[in-house]
CSV table of C-alpha atoms and ligand atoms in Angstrom, one decimal:
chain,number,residue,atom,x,y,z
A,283,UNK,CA,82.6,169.0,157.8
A,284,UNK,CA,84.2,165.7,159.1
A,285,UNK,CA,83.5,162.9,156.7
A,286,UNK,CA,83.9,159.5,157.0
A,287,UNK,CA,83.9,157.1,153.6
A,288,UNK,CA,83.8,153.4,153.2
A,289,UNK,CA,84.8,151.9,149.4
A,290,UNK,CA,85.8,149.2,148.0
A,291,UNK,CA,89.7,150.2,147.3
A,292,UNK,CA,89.7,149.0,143.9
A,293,UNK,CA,90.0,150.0,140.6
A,294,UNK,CA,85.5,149.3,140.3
A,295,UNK,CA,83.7,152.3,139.6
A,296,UNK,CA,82.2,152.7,143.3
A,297,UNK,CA,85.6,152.9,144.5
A,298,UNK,CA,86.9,155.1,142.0
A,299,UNK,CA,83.4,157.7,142.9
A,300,UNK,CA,84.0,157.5,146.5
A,301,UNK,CA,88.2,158.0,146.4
A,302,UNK,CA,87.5,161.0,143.9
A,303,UNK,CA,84.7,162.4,145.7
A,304,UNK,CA,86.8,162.0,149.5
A,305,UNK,CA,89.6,163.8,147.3
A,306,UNK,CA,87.6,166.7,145.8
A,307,UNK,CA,85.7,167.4,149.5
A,308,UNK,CA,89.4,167.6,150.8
A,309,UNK,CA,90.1,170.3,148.3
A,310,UNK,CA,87.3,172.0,149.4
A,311,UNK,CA,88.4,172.1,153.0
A,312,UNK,CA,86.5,169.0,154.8
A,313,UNK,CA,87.9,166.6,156.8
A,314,UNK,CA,88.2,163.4,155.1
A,315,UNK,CA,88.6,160.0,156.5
A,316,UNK,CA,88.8,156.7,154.2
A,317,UNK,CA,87.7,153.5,156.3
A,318,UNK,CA,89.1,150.6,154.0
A,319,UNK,CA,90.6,147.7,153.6
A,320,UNK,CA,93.3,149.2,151.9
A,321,UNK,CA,95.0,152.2,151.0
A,322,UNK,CA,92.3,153.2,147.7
A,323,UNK,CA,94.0,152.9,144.5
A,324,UNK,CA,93.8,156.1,143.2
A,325,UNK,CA,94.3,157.8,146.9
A,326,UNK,CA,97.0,160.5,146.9
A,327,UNK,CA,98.1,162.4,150.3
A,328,UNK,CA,98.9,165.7,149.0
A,329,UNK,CA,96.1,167.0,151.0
A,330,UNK,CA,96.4,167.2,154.7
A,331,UNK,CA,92.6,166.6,155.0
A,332,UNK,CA,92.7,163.3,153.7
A,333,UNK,CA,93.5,160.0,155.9
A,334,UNK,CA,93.4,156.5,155.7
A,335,UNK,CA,92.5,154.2,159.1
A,336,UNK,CA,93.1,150.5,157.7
A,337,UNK,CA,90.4,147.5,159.0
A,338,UNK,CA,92.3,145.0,159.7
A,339,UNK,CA,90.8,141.2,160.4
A,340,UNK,CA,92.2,139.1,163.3
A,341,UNK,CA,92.4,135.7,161.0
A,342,UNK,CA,91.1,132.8,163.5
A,343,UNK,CA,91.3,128.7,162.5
A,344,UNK,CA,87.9,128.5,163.3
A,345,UNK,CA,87.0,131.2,160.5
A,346,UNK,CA,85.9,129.7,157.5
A,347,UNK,CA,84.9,133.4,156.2
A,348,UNK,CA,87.1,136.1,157.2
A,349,UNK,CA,84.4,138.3,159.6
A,350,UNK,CA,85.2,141.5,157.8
A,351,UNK,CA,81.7,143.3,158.5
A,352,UNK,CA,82.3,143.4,162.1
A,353,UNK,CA,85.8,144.4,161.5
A,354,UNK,CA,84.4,147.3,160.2
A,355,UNK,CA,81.7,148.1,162.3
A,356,UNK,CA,84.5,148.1,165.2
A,357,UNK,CA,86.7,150.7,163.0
A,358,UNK,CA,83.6,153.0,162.8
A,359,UNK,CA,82.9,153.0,165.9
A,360,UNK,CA,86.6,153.6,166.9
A,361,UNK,CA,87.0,156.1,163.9
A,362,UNK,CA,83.6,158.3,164.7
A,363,UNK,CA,84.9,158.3,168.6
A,364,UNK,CA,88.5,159.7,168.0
A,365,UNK,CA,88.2,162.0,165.2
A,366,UNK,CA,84.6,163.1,166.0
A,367,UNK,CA,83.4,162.2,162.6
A,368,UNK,CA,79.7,163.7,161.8
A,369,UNK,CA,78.6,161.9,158.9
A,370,UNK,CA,79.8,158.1,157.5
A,371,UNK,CA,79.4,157.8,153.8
A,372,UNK,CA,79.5,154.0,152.6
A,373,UNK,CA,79.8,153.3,149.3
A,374,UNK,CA,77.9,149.8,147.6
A,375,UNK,CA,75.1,148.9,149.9
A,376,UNK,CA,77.4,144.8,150.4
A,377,UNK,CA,78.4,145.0,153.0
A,378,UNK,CA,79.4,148.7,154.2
A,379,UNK,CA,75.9,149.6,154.7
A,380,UNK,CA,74.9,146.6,157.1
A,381,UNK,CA,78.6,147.1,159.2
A,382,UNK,CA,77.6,151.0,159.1
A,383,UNK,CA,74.1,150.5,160.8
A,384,UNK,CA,76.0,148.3,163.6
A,385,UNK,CA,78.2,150.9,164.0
A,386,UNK,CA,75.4,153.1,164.3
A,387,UNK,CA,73.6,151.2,167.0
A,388,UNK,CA,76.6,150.6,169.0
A,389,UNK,CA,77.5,154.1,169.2
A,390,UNK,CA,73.8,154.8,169.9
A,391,UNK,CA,74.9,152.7,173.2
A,392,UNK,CA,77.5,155.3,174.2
A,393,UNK,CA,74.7,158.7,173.2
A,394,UNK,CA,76.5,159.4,169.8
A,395,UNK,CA,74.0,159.7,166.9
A,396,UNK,CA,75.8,158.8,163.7
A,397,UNK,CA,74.4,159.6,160.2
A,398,UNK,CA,74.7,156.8,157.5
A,399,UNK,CA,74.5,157.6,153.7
A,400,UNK,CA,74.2,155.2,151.6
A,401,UNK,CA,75.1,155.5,148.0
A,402,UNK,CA,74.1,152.2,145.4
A,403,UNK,CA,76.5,151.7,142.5
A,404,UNK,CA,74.5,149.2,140.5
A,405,UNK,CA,75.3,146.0,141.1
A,406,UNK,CA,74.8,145.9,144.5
A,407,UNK,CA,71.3,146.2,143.6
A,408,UNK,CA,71.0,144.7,139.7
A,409,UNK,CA,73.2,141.6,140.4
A,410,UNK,CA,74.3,140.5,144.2
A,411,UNK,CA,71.8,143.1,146.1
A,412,UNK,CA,68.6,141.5,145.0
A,413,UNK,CA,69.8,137.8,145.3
A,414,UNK,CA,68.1,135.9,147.8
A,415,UNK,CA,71.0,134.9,149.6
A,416,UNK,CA,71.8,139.2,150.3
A,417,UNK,CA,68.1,140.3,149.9
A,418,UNK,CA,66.9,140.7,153.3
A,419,UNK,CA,69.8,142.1,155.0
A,420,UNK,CA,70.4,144.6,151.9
A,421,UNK,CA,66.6,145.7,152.3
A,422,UNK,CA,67.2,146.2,155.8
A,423,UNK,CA,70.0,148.0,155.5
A,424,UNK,CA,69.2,149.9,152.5
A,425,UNK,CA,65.7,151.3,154.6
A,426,UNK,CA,67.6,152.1,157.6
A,427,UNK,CA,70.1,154.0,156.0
A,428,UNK,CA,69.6,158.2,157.4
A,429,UNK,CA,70.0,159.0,153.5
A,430,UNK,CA,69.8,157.1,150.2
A,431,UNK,CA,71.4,158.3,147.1
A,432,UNK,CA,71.6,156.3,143.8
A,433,UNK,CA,74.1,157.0,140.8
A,434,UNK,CA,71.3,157.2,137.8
A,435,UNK,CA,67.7,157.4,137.9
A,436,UNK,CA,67.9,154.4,136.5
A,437,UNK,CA,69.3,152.7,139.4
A,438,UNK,CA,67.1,154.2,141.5
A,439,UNK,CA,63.8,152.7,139.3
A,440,UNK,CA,65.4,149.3,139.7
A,441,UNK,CA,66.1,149.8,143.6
A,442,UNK,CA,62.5,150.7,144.1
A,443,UNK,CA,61.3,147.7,142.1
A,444,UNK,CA,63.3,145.3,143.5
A,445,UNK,CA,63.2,145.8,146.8
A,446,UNK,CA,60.4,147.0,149.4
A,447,UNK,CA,62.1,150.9,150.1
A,448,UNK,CA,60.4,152.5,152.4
A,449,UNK,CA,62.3,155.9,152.2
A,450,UNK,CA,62.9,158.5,149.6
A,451,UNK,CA,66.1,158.1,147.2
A,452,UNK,CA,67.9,160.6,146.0
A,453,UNK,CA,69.8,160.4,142.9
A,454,UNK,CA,73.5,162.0,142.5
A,455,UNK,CA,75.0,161.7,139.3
A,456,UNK,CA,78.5,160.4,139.2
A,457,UNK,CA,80.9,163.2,138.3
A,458,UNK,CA,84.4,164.2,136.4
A,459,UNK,CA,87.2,166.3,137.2
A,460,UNK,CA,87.8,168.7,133.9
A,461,UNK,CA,91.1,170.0,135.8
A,462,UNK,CA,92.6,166.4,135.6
A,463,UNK,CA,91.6,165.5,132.5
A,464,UNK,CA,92.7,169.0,131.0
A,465,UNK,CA,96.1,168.2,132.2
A,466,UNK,CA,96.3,165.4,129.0
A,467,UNK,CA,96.7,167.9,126.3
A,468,UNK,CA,96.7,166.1,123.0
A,469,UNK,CA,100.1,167.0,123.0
A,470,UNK,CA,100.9,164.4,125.5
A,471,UNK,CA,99.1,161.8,123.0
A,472,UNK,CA,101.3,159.2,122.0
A,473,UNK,CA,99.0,157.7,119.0
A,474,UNK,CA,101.9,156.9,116.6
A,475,UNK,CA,102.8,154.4,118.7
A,476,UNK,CA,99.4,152.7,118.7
A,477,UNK,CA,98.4,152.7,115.4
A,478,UNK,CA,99.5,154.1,111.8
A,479,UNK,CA,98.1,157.7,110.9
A,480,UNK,CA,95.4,156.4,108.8
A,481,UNK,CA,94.2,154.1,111.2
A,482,UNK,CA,91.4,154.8,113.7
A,483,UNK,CA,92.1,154.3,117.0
A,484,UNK,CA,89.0,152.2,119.3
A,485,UNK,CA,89.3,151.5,123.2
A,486,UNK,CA,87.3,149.6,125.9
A,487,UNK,CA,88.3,150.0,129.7
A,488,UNK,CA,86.5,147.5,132.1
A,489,UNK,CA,87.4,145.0,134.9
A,490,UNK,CA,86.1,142.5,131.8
A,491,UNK,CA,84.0,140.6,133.9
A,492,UNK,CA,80.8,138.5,132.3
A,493,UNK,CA,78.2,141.5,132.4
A,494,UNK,CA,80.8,143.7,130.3
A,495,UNK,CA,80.3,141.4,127.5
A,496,UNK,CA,84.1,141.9,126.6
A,497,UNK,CA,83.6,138.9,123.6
A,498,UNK,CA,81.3,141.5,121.7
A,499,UNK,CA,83.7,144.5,121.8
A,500,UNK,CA,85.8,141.6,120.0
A,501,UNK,CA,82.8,141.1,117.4
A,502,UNK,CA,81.9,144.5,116.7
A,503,UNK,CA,85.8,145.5,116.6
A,504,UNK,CA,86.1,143.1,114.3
A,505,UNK,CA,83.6,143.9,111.7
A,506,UNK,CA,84.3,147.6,112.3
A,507,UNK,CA,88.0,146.9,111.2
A,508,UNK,CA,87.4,145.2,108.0
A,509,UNK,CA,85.6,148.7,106.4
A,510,UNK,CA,88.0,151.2,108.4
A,511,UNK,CA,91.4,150.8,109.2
A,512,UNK,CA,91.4,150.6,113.0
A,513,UNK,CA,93.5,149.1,116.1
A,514,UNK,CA,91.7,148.1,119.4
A,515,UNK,CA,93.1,149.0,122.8
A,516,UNK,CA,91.4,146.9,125.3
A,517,UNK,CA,92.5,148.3,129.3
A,518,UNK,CA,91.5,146.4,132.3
A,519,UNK,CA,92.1,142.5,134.3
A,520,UNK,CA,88.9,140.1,134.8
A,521,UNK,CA,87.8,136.5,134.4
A,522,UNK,CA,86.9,137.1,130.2
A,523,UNK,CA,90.5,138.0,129.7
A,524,UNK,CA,91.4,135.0,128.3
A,525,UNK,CA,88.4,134.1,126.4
A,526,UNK,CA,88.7,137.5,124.3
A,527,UNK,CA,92.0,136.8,123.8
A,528,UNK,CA,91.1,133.4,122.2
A,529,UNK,CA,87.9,134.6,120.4
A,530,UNK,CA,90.5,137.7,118.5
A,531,UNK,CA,93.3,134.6,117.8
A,532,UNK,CA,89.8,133.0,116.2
A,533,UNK,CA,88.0,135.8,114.1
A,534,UNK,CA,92.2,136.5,113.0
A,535,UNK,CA,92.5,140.1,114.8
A,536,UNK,CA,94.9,139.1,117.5
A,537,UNK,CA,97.5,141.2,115.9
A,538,UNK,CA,95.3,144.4,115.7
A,539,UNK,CA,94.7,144.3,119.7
A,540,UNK,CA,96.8,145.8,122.6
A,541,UNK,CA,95.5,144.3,125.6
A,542,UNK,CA,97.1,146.8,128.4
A,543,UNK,CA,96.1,145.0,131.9
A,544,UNK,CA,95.2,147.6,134.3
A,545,UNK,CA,96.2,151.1,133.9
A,546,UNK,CA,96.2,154.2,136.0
A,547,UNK,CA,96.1,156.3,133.0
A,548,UNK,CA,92.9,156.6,131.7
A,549,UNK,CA,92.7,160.0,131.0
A,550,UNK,CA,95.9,159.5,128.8
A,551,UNK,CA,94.0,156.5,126.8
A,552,UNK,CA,91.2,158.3,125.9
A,553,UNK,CA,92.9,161.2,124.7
A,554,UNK,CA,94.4,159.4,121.6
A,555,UNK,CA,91.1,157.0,121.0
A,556,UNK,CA,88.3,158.1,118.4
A,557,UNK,CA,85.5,155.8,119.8
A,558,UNK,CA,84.7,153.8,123.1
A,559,UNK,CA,83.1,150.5,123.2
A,560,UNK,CA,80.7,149.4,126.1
A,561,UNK,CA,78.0,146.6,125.3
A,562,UNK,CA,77.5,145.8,129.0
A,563,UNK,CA,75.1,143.8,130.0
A,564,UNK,CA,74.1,146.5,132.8
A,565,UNK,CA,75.2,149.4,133.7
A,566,UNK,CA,73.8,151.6,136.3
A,567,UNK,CA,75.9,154.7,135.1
A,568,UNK,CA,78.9,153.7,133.4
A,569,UNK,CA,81.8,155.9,134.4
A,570,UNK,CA,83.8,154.6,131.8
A,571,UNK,CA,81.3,156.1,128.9
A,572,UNK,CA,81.9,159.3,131.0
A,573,UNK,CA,85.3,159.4,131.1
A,574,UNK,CA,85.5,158.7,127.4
A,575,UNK,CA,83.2,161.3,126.5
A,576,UNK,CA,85.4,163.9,128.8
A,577,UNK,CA,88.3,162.4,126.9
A,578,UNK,CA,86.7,163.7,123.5
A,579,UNK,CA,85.7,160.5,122.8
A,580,UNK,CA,82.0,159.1,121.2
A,581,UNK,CA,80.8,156.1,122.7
A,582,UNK,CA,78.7,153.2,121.4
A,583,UNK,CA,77.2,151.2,124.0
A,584,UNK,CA,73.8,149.6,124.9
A,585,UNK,CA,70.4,151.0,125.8
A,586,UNK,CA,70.7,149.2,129.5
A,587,UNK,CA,70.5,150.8,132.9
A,588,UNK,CA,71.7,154.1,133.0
A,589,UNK,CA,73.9,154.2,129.9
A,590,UNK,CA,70.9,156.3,128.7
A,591,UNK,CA,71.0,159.6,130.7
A,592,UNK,CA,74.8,159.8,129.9
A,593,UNK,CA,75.2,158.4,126.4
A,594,UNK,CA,72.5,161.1,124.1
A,595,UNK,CA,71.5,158.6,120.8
A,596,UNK,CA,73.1,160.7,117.7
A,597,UNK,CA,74.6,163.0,119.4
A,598,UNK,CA,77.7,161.7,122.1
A,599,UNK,CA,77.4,158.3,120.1
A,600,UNK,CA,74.7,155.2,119.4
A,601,UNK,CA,73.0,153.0,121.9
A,602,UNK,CA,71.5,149.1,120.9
A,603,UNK,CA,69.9,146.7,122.0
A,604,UNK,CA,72.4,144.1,124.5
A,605,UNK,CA,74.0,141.5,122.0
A,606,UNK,CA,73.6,143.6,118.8
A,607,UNK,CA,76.7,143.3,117.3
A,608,UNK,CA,75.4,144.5,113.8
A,609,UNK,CA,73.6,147.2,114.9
A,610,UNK,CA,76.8,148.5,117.4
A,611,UNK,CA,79.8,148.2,114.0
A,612,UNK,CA,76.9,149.3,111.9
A,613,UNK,CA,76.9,152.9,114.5
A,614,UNK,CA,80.8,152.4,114.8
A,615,UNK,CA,81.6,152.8,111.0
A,616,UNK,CA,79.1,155.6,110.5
A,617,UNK,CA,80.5,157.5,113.2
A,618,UNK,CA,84.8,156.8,112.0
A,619,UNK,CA,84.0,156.6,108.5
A,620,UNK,CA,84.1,160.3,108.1
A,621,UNK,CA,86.6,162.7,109.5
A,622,UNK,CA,84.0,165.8,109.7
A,623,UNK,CA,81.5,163.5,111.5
A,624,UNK,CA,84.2,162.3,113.5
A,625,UNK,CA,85.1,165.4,114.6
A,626,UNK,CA,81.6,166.5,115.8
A,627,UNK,CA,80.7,164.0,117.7
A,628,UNK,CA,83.9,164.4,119.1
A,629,UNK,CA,82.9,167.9,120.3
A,630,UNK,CA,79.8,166.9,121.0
A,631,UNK,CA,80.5,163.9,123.5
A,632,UNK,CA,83.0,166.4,125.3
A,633,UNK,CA,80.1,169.2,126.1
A,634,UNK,CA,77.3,166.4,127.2
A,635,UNK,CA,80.0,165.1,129.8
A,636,UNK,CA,80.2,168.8,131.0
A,637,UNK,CA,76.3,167.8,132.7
A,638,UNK,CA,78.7,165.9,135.4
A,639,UNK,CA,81.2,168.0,136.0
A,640,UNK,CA,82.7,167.9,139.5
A,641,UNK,CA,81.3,171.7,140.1
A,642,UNK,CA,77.9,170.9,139.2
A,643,UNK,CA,78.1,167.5,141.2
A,644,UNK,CA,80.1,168.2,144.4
A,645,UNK,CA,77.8,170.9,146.2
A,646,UNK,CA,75.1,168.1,145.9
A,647,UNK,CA,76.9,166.2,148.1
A,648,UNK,CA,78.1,169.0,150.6
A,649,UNK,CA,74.0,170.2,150.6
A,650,UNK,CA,73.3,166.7,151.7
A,651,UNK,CA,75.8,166.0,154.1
A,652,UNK,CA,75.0,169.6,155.9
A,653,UNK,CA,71.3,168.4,155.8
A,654,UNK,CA,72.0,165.3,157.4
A,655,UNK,CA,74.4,166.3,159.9
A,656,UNK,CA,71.6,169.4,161.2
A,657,UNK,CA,68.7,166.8,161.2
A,658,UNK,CA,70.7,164.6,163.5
A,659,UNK,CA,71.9,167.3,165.9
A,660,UNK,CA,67.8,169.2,166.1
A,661,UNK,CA,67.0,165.2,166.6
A,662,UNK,CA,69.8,164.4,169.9
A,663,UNK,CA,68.7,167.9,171.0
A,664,UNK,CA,64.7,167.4,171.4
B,906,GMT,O1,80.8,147.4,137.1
B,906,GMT,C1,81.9,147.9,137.5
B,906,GMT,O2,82.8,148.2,136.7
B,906,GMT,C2,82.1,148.1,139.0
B,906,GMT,C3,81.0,148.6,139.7
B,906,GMT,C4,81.3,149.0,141.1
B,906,GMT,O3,80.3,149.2,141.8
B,906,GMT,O4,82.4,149.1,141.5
B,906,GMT,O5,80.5,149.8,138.9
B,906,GMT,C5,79.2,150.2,139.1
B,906,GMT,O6,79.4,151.5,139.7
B,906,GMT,C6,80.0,152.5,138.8
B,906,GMT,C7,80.2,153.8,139.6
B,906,GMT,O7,79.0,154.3,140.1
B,906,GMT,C8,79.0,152.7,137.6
B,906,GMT,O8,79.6,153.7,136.8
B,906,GMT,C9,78.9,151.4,136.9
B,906,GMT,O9,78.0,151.6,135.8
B,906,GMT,C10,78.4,150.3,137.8
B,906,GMT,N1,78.4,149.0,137.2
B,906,GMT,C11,77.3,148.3,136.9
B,906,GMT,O10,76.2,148.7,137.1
B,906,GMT,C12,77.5,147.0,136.1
């Protein structure tokens, strides 16, 4: 198949899905072709199926917003026409599925039918989706989308109640690449440089932005730390930065924190950390519980969203109640407390996170695309 994708090229989770997803369908042998902003972060070219067509916006005086969406309606069209692309995927309904539908009607004009799919992330929908200001246009877009898939069931309970869908959704769990993460043995582990060998090791990756509630991984940490000998490795750049920073000076942990910035090495993180923390607010999947869990790690989070279907109560870790800071070092200390425990929820997180592997996920995606593309061609025929 030839597949176009439209992401955000950040390090969020949509964009993170959509690069890994483009890369995993080149593997298979599909033409991939990222329609961005920029180059995806996590984008390599060692696969001659992958390519990158930057959108580019003509800056004007006159522009007090920068008119991206029809930059990239004009890209589709151009990219659909020259390298006979059969399905555009978009990726976070603001704005790619609005420029996709224009797209859509314009090549309509020249007798090209285009399929759109539309995945949701979360808060496209939970946060800046269902604000009145987006509302309308997401609806619209969302309804008149060919296909509509959603990242948790979750997400797809909050879509339908917040918004009048007039189509079915299909949900397709996010997914992880064993292969890479096998390739961080624990030999490659450099824990004695983090922490002391009777010290526990605790991590939180986000983009620490308001809904990530980065202030109580600072609370729980620090009331987990004062029972077991731990050190906090906190990954990611975002507006609570700074207030974390100030709220671990003031509970007196500042020194037991390594705040990395952004890091491309994930995988290599979790492979040294015994428990991840993610009290979010919301979180429609939350690929970062994921990742930890196919990193051997146990995660304590909340019961929001669709932390749920990936987090199992007891089992991968402990879900509470949003702002439950007792409740979450309560969980925390039970689970590094005791190395036998430890160990078994370990093992356990690392089999639940086998339910999204990239082989169970991936031929979802390619049965949906091959669906999609078919209906389109029986509909231009009749
Ligand atoms: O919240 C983020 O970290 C970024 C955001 C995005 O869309 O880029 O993430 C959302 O999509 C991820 C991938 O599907 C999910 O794993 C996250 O749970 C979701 N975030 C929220 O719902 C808050």
């Amino acid at each position: 198949m030839n597949i176009g994708i439209v992401c955000y090229p950040t390090y969020g989770g949509s964009g993170v899905v959509a690069t890994e997803l483009g890369m995993a369908l080149a593997e298979e042998g599909h033409m991939v072709h990222f329609i961005t902003s920029h180059q995806p972060v996590k984008l390599n070219f060692l696969n001659k199926n992958l390519h990158f067509h930057e959108v580019f916006v003509e800056n004007y005086p006159l522009f007090h917003y920068q008119p991206y969406n029809l930059a990239l309606s004009s890209k589709l069209v151009e990219s659909v026409q020259k390298y006979d692309i059969e399905v555009l995927h978009v990726h976070y309904a603001i704005p790619h599925a609005y420029a996709a539908y224009m797209a859509k009607q314009m090549l309509k004009e020249k007798g090209i039918h285009i399929p759109i799919v539309t995945t949701l992330h979360g808060t496209d929908i939970t946060l800046v989706g269902s604000h009145p200001v987006y509302k309308p246009a997401v609806e619209f877009s969302i309804n008149h989308s060919d296909v509509v898939t959603t990242v948790s069931e979750s997400l797809k309970s909050d879509t339908v109640r917040l918004f009048d869908i007039k189509k079915d959704i299909e949900v397709i769990y996010n997914f992880i690449d064993f292969e890479k993460h096998a390739n961080w043995s624990q030999g490659d582990c450099i824990r004695e440089s983090l922490a002391d060998p009777h010290e526990r090791i605790i991590t939180h990756v986000s983009n620490l932005r308001p809904v990530k509630r980065v202030l109580d991984v600072i609370r729980v940490f620090e009331k987990v730390q004062q029972k077991v000998p731990s050190k906090l490795i906190l990954v990611g750049e975002g507006p609570d930065k700074e207030k974390a920073d100030l709220l671990a000076k003031e509970l007196g942990v500042k020194d037991k924190i390594l705040f990395l910035g952004k890091s491309d090495e994930i995988r290599r993180i979790m492979c040294f950390s015994d428990l991840f923390l993610l009290p979010s607010e919301t979180e429609s999947f939350g690929l970062a519980a994921l990742e930890a869990m196919a990193g051997k790690t146990p995660v304590i989070s909340t019961n929001q969203g669709g932390l749920p279907e990936v987090n199992i109560q007891g089992v991968t870790g402990f879900l509470s109640d949003v702002g439950d800071v007792e409740d979450m070092a309560k969980n925390a200390i039970y689970i590094l407390e005791n190395d036998k425990r430890l160990k078994e929820f370990k093992e356990n997180a690392f089999e639940a996170a086998h339910r999204f592997s990239m082989e169970k996920i991936l031929p979802k995606y390619e049965a949906m695309y091959n669906r999609v593309i078919e209906k389109g061609v029986k509909e231009s025929v009749n």
